PDB file of C-alpha atoms in Angstrom:
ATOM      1  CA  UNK A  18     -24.450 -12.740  -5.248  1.00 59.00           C
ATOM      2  CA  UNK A  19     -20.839 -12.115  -3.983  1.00 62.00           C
ATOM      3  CA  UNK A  20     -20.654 -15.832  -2.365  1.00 67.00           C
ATOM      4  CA  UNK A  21     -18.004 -16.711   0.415  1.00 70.00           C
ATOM      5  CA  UNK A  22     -15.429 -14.774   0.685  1.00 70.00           C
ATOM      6  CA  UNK A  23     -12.638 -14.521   3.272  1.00 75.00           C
ATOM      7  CA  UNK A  24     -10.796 -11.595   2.723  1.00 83.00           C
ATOM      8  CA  UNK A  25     -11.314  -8.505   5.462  1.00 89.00           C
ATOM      9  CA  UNK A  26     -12.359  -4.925   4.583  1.00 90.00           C
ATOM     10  CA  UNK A  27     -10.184  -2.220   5.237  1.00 93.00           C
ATOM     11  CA  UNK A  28     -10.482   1.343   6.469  1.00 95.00           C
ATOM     12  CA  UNK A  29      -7.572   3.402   4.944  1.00 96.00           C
ATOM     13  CA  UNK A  30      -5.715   6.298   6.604  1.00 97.00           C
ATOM     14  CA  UNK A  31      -3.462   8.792   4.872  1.00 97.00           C
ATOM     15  CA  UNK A  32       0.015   8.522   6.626  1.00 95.00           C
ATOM     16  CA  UNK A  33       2.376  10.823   7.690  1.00 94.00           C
ATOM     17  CA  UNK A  34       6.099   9.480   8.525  1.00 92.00           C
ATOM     18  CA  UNK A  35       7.745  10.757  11.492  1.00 92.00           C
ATOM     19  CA  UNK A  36      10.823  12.296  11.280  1.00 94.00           C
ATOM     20  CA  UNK A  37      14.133  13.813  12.949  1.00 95.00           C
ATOM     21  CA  UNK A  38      12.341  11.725  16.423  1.00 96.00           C
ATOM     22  CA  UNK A  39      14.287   9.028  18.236  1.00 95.00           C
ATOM     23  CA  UNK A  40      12.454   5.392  17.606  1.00 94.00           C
ATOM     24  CA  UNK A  41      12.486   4.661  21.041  1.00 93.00           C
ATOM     25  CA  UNK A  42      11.409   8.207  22.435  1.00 94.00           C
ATOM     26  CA  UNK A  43       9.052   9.855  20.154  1.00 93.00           C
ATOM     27  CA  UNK A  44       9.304  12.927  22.656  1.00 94.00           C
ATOM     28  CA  UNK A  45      13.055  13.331  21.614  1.00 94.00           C
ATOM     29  CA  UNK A  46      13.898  15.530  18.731  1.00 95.00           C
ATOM     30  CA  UNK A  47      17.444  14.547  16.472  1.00 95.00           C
ATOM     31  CA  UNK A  48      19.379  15.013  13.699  1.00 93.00           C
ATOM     32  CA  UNK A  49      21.421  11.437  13.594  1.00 93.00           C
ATOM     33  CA  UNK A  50      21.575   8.411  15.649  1.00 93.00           C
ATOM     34  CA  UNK A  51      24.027   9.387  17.416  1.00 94.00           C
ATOM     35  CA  UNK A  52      21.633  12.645  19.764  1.00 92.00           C
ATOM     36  CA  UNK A  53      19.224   9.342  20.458  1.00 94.00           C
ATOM     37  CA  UNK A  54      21.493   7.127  22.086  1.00 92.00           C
ATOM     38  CA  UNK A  55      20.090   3.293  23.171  1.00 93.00           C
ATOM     39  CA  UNK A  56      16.565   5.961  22.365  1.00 92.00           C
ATOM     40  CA  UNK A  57      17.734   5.368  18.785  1.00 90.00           C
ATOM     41  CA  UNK A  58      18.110   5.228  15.689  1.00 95.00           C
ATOM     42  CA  UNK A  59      17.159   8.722  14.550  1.00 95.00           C
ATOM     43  CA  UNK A  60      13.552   8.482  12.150  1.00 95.00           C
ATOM     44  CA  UNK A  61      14.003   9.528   8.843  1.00 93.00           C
ATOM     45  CA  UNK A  62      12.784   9.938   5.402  1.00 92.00           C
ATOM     46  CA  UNK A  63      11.100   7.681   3.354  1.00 93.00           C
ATOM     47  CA  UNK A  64      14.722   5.854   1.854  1.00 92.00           C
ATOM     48  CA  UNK A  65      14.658   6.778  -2.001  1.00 93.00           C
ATOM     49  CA  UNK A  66      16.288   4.133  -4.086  1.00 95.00           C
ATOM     50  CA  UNK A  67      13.558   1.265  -3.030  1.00 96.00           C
ATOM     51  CA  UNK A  68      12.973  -0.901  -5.963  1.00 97.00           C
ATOM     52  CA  UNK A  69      10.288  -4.284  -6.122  1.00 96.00           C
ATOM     53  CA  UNK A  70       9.488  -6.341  -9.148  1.00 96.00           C
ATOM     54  CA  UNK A  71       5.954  -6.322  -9.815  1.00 94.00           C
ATOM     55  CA  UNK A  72       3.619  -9.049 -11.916  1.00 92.00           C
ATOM     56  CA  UNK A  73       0.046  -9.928 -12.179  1.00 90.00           C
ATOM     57  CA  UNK A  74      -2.571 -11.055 -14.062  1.00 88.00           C
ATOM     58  CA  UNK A  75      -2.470  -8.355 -16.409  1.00 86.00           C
ATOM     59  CA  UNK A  76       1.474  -8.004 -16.930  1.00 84.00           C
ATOM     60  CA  UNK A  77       4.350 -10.153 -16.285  1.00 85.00           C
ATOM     61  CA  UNK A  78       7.603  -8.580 -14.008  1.00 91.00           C
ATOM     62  CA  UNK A  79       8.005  -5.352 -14.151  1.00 95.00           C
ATOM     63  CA  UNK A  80      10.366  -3.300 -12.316  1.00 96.00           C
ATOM     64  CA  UNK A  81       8.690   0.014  -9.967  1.00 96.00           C
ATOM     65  CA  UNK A  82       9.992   2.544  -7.808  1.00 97.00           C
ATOM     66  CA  UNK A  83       8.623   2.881  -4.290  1.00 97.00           C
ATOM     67  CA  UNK A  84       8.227   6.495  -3.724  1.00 96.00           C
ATOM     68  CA  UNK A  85       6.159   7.404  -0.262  1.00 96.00           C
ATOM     69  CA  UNK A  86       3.833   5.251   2.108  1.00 96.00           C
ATOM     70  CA  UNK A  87      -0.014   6.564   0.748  1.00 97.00           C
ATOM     71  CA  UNK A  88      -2.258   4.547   3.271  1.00 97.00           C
ATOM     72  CA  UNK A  89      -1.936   2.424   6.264  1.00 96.00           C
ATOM     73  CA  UNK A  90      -5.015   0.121   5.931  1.00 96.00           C
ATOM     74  CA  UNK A  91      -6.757  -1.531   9.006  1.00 95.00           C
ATOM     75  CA  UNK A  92      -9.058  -4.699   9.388  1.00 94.00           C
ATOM     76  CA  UNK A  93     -12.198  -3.104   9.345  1.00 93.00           C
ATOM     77  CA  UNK A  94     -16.088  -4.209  10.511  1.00 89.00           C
ATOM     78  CA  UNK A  95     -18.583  -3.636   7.364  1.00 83.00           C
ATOM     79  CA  UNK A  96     -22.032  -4.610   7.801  1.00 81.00           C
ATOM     80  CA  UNK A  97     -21.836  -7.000  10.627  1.00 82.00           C
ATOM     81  CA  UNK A  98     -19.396  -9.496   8.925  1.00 82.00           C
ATOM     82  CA  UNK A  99     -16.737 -10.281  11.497  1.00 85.00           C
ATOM     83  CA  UNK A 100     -12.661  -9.534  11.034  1.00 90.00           C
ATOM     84  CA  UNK A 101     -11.129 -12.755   9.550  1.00 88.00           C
ATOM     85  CA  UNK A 102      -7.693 -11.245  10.536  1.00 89.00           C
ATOM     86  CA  UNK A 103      -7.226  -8.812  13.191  1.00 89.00           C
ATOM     87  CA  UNK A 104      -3.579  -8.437  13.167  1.00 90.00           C
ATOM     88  CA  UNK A 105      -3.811  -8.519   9.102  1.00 90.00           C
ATOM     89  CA  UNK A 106      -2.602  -4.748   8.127  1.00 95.00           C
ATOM     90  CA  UNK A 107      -2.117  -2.924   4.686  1.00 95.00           C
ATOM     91  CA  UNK A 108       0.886  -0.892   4.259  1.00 96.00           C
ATOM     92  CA  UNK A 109       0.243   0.855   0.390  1.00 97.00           C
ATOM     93  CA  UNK A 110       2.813   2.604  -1.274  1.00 97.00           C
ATOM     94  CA  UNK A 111       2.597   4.905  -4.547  1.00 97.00           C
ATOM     95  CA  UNK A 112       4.906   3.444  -7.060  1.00 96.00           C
ATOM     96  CA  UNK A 113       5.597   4.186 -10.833  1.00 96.00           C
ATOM     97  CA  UNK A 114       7.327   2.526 -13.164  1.00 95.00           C
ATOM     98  CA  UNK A 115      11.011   2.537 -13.241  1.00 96.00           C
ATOM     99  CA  UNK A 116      13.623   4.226 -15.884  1.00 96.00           C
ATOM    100  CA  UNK A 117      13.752   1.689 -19.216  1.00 96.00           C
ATOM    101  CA  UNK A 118      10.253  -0.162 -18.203  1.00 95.00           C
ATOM    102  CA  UNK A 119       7.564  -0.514 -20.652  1.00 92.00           C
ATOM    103  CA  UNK A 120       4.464   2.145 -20.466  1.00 90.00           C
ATOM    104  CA  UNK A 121       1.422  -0.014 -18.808  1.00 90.00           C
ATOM    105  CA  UNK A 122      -0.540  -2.033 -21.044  1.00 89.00           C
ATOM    106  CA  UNK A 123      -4.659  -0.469 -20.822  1.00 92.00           C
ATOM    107  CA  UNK A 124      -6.831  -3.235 -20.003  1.00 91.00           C
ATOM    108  CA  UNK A 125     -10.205  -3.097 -21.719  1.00 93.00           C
ATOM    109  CA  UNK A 126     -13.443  -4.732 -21.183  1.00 90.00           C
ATOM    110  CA  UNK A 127     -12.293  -7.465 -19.054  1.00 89.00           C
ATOM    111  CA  UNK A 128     -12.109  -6.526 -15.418  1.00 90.00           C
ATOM    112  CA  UNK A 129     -15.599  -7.525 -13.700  1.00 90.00           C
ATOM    113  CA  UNK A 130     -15.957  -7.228 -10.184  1.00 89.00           C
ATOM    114  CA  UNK A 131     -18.898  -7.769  -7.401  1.00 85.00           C
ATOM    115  CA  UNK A 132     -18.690  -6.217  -4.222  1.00 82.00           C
ATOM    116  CA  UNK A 133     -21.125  -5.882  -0.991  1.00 79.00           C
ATOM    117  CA  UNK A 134     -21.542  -1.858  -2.879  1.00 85.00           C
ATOM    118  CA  UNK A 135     -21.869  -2.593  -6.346  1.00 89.00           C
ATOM    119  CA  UNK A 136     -21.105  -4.460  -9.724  1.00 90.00           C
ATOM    120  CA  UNK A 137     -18.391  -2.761 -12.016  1.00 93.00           C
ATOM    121  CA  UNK A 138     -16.701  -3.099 -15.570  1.00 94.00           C
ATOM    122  CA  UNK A 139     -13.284  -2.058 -14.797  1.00 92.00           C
ATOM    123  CA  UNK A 140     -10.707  -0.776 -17.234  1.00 94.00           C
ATOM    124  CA  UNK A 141      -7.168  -0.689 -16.247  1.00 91.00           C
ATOM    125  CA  UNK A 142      -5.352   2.598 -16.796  1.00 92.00           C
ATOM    126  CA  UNK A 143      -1.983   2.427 -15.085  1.00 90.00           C
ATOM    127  CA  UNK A 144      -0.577   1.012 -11.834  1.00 91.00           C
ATOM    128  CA  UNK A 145       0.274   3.754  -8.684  1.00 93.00           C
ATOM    129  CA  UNK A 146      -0.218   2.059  -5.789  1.00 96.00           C
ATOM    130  CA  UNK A 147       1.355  -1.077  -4.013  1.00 96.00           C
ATOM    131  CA  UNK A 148      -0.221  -2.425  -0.637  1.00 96.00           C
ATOM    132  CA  UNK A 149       2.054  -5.074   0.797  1.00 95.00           C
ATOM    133  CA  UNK A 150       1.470  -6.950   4.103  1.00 94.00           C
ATOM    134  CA  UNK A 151       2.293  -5.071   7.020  1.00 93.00           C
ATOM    135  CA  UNK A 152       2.043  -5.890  11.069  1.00 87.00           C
ATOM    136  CA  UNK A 153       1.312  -2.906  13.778  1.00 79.00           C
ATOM    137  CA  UNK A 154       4.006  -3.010  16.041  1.00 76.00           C
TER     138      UNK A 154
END
């Protein structure tokens, strides 16, 4: 049996930035700042550049690139068990490992999880994704 556990489901969505829009009027289309006004700033891309320092229990810091937002993860109901944390959002990025880091370590016969779905051996066969705290504004 999976025992207590705490931790909320999620539903994932795929996102999709918005861009050349003032923050503060989504209605208003721009090309810098400066067309939005106190509607500003002018939205973007996704900044490139963005680094984080990684480690688990598989592999100790390693340095990753944040490329593009891949899901925007919501506290979901599953089953009938209630939402610990309603406010408590994913925000998952892809990543890959940055220039000069080592290649990821495969993890073999050691990853055993039990879920509400189904029991799983798990092997590990590289890292892409980061999901980091995130609040809905």
């Amino acid at each position: 049996p999976l025992g207590a556990n705490t931790v909320d489901r999620y539903q994932c969505s795929k996102p999709k930035l918005v861009t050349k829009r003032c923050a503060g009027d989504l209605t208003v289309a721009c090309k810098t700042s400066a067309t939005c006004g106190a509607a500003g700033p002018c939205l973007g891309k996704f900044p490139k550049g963005r680094q984080v320092m990684l480690a688990d229990q598989f592999t100790s810091n390693r340095r990753f690139d944040v490329v593009k937002p891949t899901r925007f993860c919501s506290p979901a109901l599953a089953n009938g068990d209630p939402v610990q944390s309603p406010d408590g959002h994913l925000m998952c990025f892809k990543v890959k490992a940055a220039a000069g880091e080592p290649k990821h370590t495969v993890v073999v016969g050691t990853v055993h999880t039990t879920t509400q779905l189904a029991r799983e051996r798990l092997d590990t066969v590289g890292e892409d994704e980061l999901c980091v705290p995130s609040l809905e504004l």
